[in-house]
mmCIF file of C-alpha atoms in Angstrom:
data_model
loop_
_atom_site.group_PDB
_atom_site.id
_atom_site.type_symbol
_atom_site.label_atom_id
_atom_site.label_comp_id
_atom_site.label_asym_id
_atom_site.label_seq_id
_atom_site.Cartn_x
_atom_site.Cartn_y
_atom_site.Cartn_z
ATOM 1 C CA GLU A 1 87.757 136.325 92.392
ATOM 2 C CA PRO A 2 85.734 133.106 92.157
ATOM 3 C CA GLU A 3 85.883 130.872 95.209
ATOM 4 C CA VAL A 4 84.559 127.628 96.587
ATOM 5 C CA THR A 5 81.959 128.113 99.312
ATOM 6 C CA GLN A 6 80.778 125.648 101.944
ATOM 7 C CA THR A 7 77.825 125.558 104.308
ATOM 8 C CA PRO A 8 77.393 125.311 107.184
ATOM 9 C CA SER A 9 80.642 126.483 108.692
ATOM 10 C CA HIS A 10 80.001 124.364 111.772
ATOM 11 C CA GLN A 11 77.646 121.407 112.191
ATOM 12 C CA VAL A 12 76.971 119.672 115.484
ATOM 13 C CA THR A 13 75.118 116.375 115.398
ATOM 14 C CA GLN A 14 74.346 113.370 117.545
ATOM 15 C CA MET A 15 75.999 110.039 116.840
ATOM 16 C CA GLY A 16 73.891 108.003 114.435
ATOM 17 C CA GLN A 17 72.306 111.001 112.762
ATOM 18 C CA GLU A 18 72.615 111.823 109.092
ATOM 19 C CA VAL A 19 74.398 114.984 107.994
ATOM 20 C CA ILE A 20 74.692 116.691 104.643
ATOM 21 C CA LEU A 21 77.577 119.028 104.007
ATOM 22 C CA ARG A 22 77.149 121.424 101.124
ATOM 23 C CA CYS A 23 79.586 122.960 98.704
ATOM 24 C CA VAL A 24 79.308 125.324 95.783
ATOM 25 C CA PRO A 25 82.368 124.778 93.559
ATOM 26 C CA ILE A 26 83.783 127.417 91.241
ATOM 27 C CA SER A 27 81.254 127.752 88.449
ATOM 28 C CA ASN A 28 83.246 126.597 85.427
ATOM 29 C CA HIS A 29 85.058 123.780 87.225
ATOM 30 C CA LEU A 30 84.360 120.189 86.295
ATOM 31 C CA TYR A 31 86.165 118.143 88.951
ATOM 32 C CA PHE A 32 85.055 118.101 92.549
ATOM 33 C CA TYR A 33 86.629 116.665 95.681
ATOM 34 C CA TRP A 34 86.034 116.126 99.361
ATOM 35 C CA TYR A 35 88.866 115.977 101.889
ATOM 36 C CA ARG A 36 88.804 115.871 105.648
ATOM 37 C CA GLN A 37 91.190 116.853 108.403
ATOM 38 C CA ILE A 38 90.824 115.355 111.845
ATOM 39 C CA LEU A 39 92.117 117.747 114.491
ATOM 40 C CA GLY A 40 95.889 117.627 114.657
ATOM 41 C CA GLN A 41 96.205 115.302 111.691
ATOM 42 C CA LYS A 42 96.862 115.707 107.989
ATOM 43 C CA VAL A 43 94.356 116.540 105.296
ATOM 44 C CA GLU A 44 93.063 113.256 103.815
ATOM 45 C CA PHE A 45 91.426 112.613 100.471
ATOM 46 C CA LEU A 46 87.919 111.178 100.561
ATOM 47 C CA VAL A 47 86.467 111.222 97.067
ATOM 48 C CA SER A 48 86.631 112.824 93.641
ATOM 49 C CA PHE A 49 83.683 113.353 91.319
ATOM 50 C CA TYR A 50 83.483 114.048 87.633
ATOM 51 C CA ASN A 51 80.734 113.857 85.046
ATOM 52 C CA ASN A 52 78.147 112.960 87.685
ATOM 53 C CA GLU A 53 79.975 109.976 89.030
ATOM 54 C CA ILE A 54 82.679 109.101 91.508
ATOM 55 C CA SER A 55 86.047 108.819 89.802
ATOM 56 C CA GLU A 56 88.121 107.880 92.850
ATOM 57 C CA LYS A 57 87.570 107.217 96.504
ATOM 58 C CA SER A 58 89.763 106.402 99.469
ATOM 59 C CA GLU A 59 89.410 103.692 102.074
ATOM 60 C CA ILE A 60 87.805 106.234 104.386
ATOM 61 C CA PHE A 61 84.916 106.713 101.975
ATOM 62 C CA ASP A 62 82.882 103.672 102.976
ATOM 63 C CA ASP A 63 79.189 102.886 102.537
ATOM 64 C CA GLN A 64 78.244 105.510 105.113
ATOM 65 C CA PHE A 65 79.389 108.240 102.748
ATOM 66 C CA SER A 66 77.820 109.413 99.518
ATOM 67 C CA VAL A 67 78.212 112.389 97.230
ATOM 68 C CA GLU A 68 75.803 114.062 94.897
ATOM 69 C CA ARG A 69 75.594 116.950 92.522
ATOM 70 C CA PRO A 70 71.848 117.579 92.766
ATOM 71 C CA ASP A 71 71.858 120.581 90.457
ATOM 72 C CA GLY A 72 74.261 122.610 88.363
ATOM 73 C CA SER A 73 75.884 124.357 91.299
ATOM 74 C CA ASN A 74 75.841 122.310 94.505
ATOM 75 C CA PHE A 75 78.034 119.377 95.472
ATOM 76 C CA THR A 76 77.092 117.545 98.648
ATOM 77 C CA LEU A 77 78.652 115.018 100.999
ATOM 78 C CA LYS A 78 76.243 112.900 103.018
ATOM 79 C CA ILE A 79 77.181 110.826 106.027
ATOM 80 C CA ARG A 80 74.293 108.451 106.736
ATOM 81 C CA SER A 81 74.949 107.469 110.330
ATOM 82 C CA THR A 82 77.621 109.602 111.920
ATOM 83 C CA LYS A 83 80.202 108.174 114.294
ATOM 84 C CA LEU A 84 82.284 109.984 116.872
ATOM 85 C CA GLU A 85 85.362 109.507 114.692
ATOM 86 C CA ASP A 86 83.704 111.407 111.839
ATOM 87 C CA SER A 87 84.344 114.609 113.780
ATOM 88 C CA ALA A 88 86.676 116.598 111.552
ATOM 89 C CA MET A 89 87.014 119.569 109.257
ATOM 90 C CA TYR A 90 85.603 118.691 105.843
ATOM 91 C CA PHE A 91 86.971 120.552 102.842
ATOM 92 C CA CYS A 92 85.423 120.690 99.413
ATOM 93 C CA ALA A 93 87.663 121.462 96.428
ATOM 94 C CA SER A 94 87.227 121.922 92.705
ATOM 95 C CA SER A 95 89.468 122.124 89.682
ATOM 96 C CA GLY A 96 88.973 123.177 86.101
ATOM 97 C CA GLY A 97 90.777 120.207 84.631
ATOM 98 C CA LEU A 98 91.916 116.815 85.821
ATOM 99 C CA TYR A 99 95.487 117.951 86.362
ATOM 100 C CA ASN A 100 94.742 121.553 87.289
ATOM 101 C CA GLU A 101 95.309 122.915 90.753
ATOM 102 C CA GLN A 102 92.536 122.317 93.232
ATOM 103 C CA PHE A 103 90.864 125.259 94.920
ATOM 104 C CA PHE A 104 89.593 124.608 98.410
ATOM 105 C CA GLY A 105 86.608 125.942 100.290
ATOM 106 C CA PRO A 106 86.841 127.240 103.881
ATOM 107 C CA GLY A 107 85.644 123.951 105.322
ATOM 108 C CA THR A 108 82.809 122.703 107.503
ATOM 109 C CA ARG A 109 83.659 121.696 111.028
ATOM 110 C CA LEU A 110 81.625 118.614 111.904
ATOM 111 C CA THR A 111 81.278 117.731 115.565
ATOM 112 C CA VAL A 112 79.652 114.403 116.420
ATOM 113 C CA LEU A 113 78.519 114.051 120.032
ATOM 114 C CA ASP B 1 100.405 105.735 105.921
ATOM 115 C CA GLN B 2 102.908 108.600 105.947
ATOM 116 C CA GLN B 3 103.668 108.933 102.254
ATOM 117 C CA VAL B 4 104.253 112.673 102.571
ATOM 118 C CA LYS B 5 106.052 113.934 105.647
ATOM 119 C CA GLN B 6 106.768 117.333 107.042
ATOM 120 C CA ASN B 7 108.996 116.701 109.990
ATOM 121 C CA SER B 8 109.050 120.231 111.345
ATOM 122 C CA PRO B 9 105.736 121.143 112.940
ATOM 123 C CA SER B 10 106.788 124.763 113.332
ATOM 124 C CA LEU B 11 109.296 127.326 112.116
ATOM 125 C CA SER B 12 109.980 130.911 113.232
ATOM 126 C CA VAL B 13 111.792 133.350 110.996
ATOM 127 C CA GLN B 14 112.637 137.043 111.239
ATOM 128 C CA GLU B 15 110.928 139.337 108.749
ATOM 129 C CA GLY B 16 113.092 139.855 105.670
ATOM 130 C CA ARG B 17 114.994 136.600 106.090
ATOM 131 C CA ILE B 18 114.532 133.386 104.167
ATOM 132 C CA SER B 19 112.020 130.756 105.242
ATOM 133 C CA ILE B 20 112.770 127.188 104.199
ATOM 134 C CA LEU B 21 110.045 124.598 104.612
ATOM 135 C CA ASN B 22 110.898 120.976 103.982
ATOM 136 C CA CYS B 23 108.938 117.974 102.816
ATOM 137 C CA ASP B 24 109.902 114.340 102.247
ATOM 138 C CA TYR B 25 107.986 111.633 100.441
ATOM 139 C CA THR B 26 108.274 107.892 100.166
ATOM 140 C CA ASN B 27 106.301 107.003 97.037
ATOM 141 C CA SER B 28 108.424 107.196 93.876
ATOM 142 C CA MET B 29 105.217 107.208 91.804
ATOM 143 C CA PHE B 30 104.417 110.781 92.817
ATOM 144 C CA ASP B 31 104.798 112.958 89.745
ATOM 145 C CA TYR B 32 103.524 116.352 90.835
ATOM 146 C CA PHE B 33 104.035 118.301 94.021
ATOM 147 C CA LEU B 34 102.207 121.290 95.414
ATOM 148 C CA TRP B 35 102.463 123.668 98.319
ATOM 149 C CA TYR B 36 99.362 125.036 99.983
ATOM 150 C CA LYS B 37 99.080 127.736 102.618
ATOM 151 C CA LYS B 38 96.350 127.698 105.224
ATOM 152 C CA TYR B 39 95.160 130.451 107.521
ATOM 153 C CA PRO B 40 92.915 129.671 110.512
ATOM 154 C CA ALA B 41 89.239 129.187 109.597
ATOM 155 C CA GLU B 42 90.073 129.052 105.899
ATOM 156 C CA GLY B 43 90.688 126.263 103.428
ATOM 157 C CA PRO B 44 94.126 125.524 101.960
ATOM 158 C CA THR B 45 95.186 128.038 99.306
ATOM 159 C CA PHE B 46 97.341 126.895 96.407
ATOM 160 C CA LEU B 47 100.777 128.521 96.351
ATOM 161 C CA ILE B 48 103.110 126.872 93.901
ATOM 162 C CA SER B 49 103.682 123.516 92.256
ATOM 163 C CA ILE B 50 106.383 121.541 90.519
ATOM 164 C CA SER B 51 106.354 118.640 88.108
ATOM 165 C CA SER B 52 108.687 115.732 88.721
ATOM 166 C CA ILE B 53 110.504 116.492 85.462
ATOM 167 C CA LYS B 54 111.780 119.770 86.918
ATOM 168 C CA ASP B 55 114.014 120.528 89.860
ATOM 169 C CA LYS B 56 113.023 124.139 90.450
ATOM 170 C CA ASN B 57 110.033 126.386 89.995
ATOM 171 C CA GLU B 58 109.938 130.029 90.958
ATOM 172 C CA ASP B 59 107.043 132.432 91.400
ATOM 173 C CA GLY B 60 107.889 135.785 92.895
ATOM 174 C CA ARG B 61 109.088 135.331 96.452
ATOM 175 C CA PHE B 62 108.315 131.601 96.387
ATOM 176 C CA THR B 63 110.623 128.938 94.976
ATOM 177 C CA VAL B 64 110.119 125.206 95.182
ATOM 178 C CA PHE B 65 113.056 122.836 94.803
ATOM 179 C CA LEU B 66 112.691 119.150 94.062
ATOM 180 C CA ASN B 67 115.375 116.520 94.651
ATOM 181 C CA LYS B 68 113.935 113.320 93.211
ATOM 182 C CA SER B 69 116.829 111.104 94.195
ATOM 183 C CA ALA B 70 116.434 112.158 97.812
ATOM 184 C CA LYS B 71 112.607 112.243 97.566
ATOM 185 C CA HIS B 72 112.738 115.685 99.075
ATOM 186 C CA LEU B 73 111.267 119.051 98.229
ATOM 187 C CA SER B 74 111.506 122.423 99.852
ATOM 188 C CA LEU B 75 109.727 125.739 99.670
ATOM 189 C CA HIS B 76 111.805 128.897 99.971
ATOM 190 C CA ILE B 77 110.176 132.188 100.788
ATOM 191 C CA VAL B 78 112.394 135.221 100.452
ATOM 192 C CA PRO B 79 112.070 137.782 101.830
ATOM 193 C CA SER B 80 109.653 136.515 104.466
ATOM 194 C CA GLN B 81 106.839 138.832 105.458
ATOM 195 C CA PRO B 82 104.555 138.808 108.531
ATOM 196 C CA GLY B 83 101.608 138.027 106.231
ATOM 197 C CA ASP B 84 103.294 134.754 105.324
ATOM 198 C CA SER B 85 102.574 133.462 108.822
ATOM 199 C CA ALA B 86 100.339 130.427 108.244
ATOM 200 C CA VAL B 87 100.410 126.639 108.111
ATOM 201 C CA TYR B 88 102.090 125.325 104.978
ATOM 202 C CA PHE B 89 101.143 121.952 103.552
ATOM 203 C CA CYS B 90 103.135 119.951 101.090
ATOM 204 C CA ALA B 91 101.013 117.736 98.807
ATOM 205 C CA ALA B 92 101.779 115.169 96.132
ATOM 206 C CA ARG B 93 99.912 113.482 93.325
ATOM 207 C CA LEU B 94 100.415 110.009 91.887
ATOM 208 C CA ASP B 95 101.579 109.380 88.350
ATOM 209 C CA GLN B 96 98.424 107.526 87.480
ATOM 210 C CA THR B 97 96.041 108.084 84.622
ATOM 211 C CA GLY B 98 92.864 109.729 85.776
ATOM 212 C CA ALA B 99 94.063 110.191 89.325
ATOM 213 C CA ASN B 100 94.201 113.596 90.880
ATOM 214 C CA ASN B 101 93.720 112.977 94.578
ATOM 215 C CA LEU B 102 96.315 114.725 96.686
ATOM 216 C CA PHE B 103 98.348 113.252 99.502
ATOM 217 C CA PHE B 104 99.083 115.870 102.132
ATOM 218 C CA GLY B 105 101.768 116.237 104.741
ATOM 219 C CA THR B 106 100.903 117.216 108.308
ATOM 220 C CA GLY B 107 101.878 120.839 107.802
ATOM 221 C CA THR B 108 104.455 123.282 109.158
ATOM 222 C CA ARG B 109 103.344 126.360 111.032
ATOM 223 C CA LEU B 110 105.439 129.316 109.889
ATOM 224 C CA THR B 111 105.662 132.387 112.083
ATOM 225 C CA VAL B 112 107.349 135.439 110.623
ATOM 226 C CA ILE B 113 108.422 137.792 113.372
ATOM 227 C CA PRO B 114 108.231 141.505 112.527
#
């Protein structure tokens, strides 16, 4: 069964450093998403991406964040200068159509020290 | 910003009985609702969904009920099985062209006791 994969599973970084979280969406999906979940809180939408551009973003997704689809398979989330409050579980998701169900990856746990 | 609320952080149910998980929302512009299940160290897994034009959707042991006037939905699992033990998230989507971002509740941890 096709699935969304994410690497690494756990990333530890120092405050102020740049991190890149990687995702491989399901191969025939066209819509890609990033969500995050701070420990003990709800899952929050960050950004959606379609046709090589951002289609929606939340207030959380400020200038420190960027997304890219560098090739036909990967979808990345970059945080330029990490802050302590960026520590969270980051989930990538993909869907085959705009209104189709989203399939989530296992997440990357980001710890900012 | 609590547009989707799950007021019960946890629920314990005996195997074979019915599990009822509840979810309330405040935004009347939500037009589509989903339930996701999450095991530890895994991402949310889609379970079942319902459009705002329906009041019930059933898939095997899982049934979702929607009461639009009360802005309330519930997920029924019957009969409950130990493998159903997980965190269940309610999610909603806005009735907005081109929008598909999901608003999640805080989750309810279901424990099914053998």
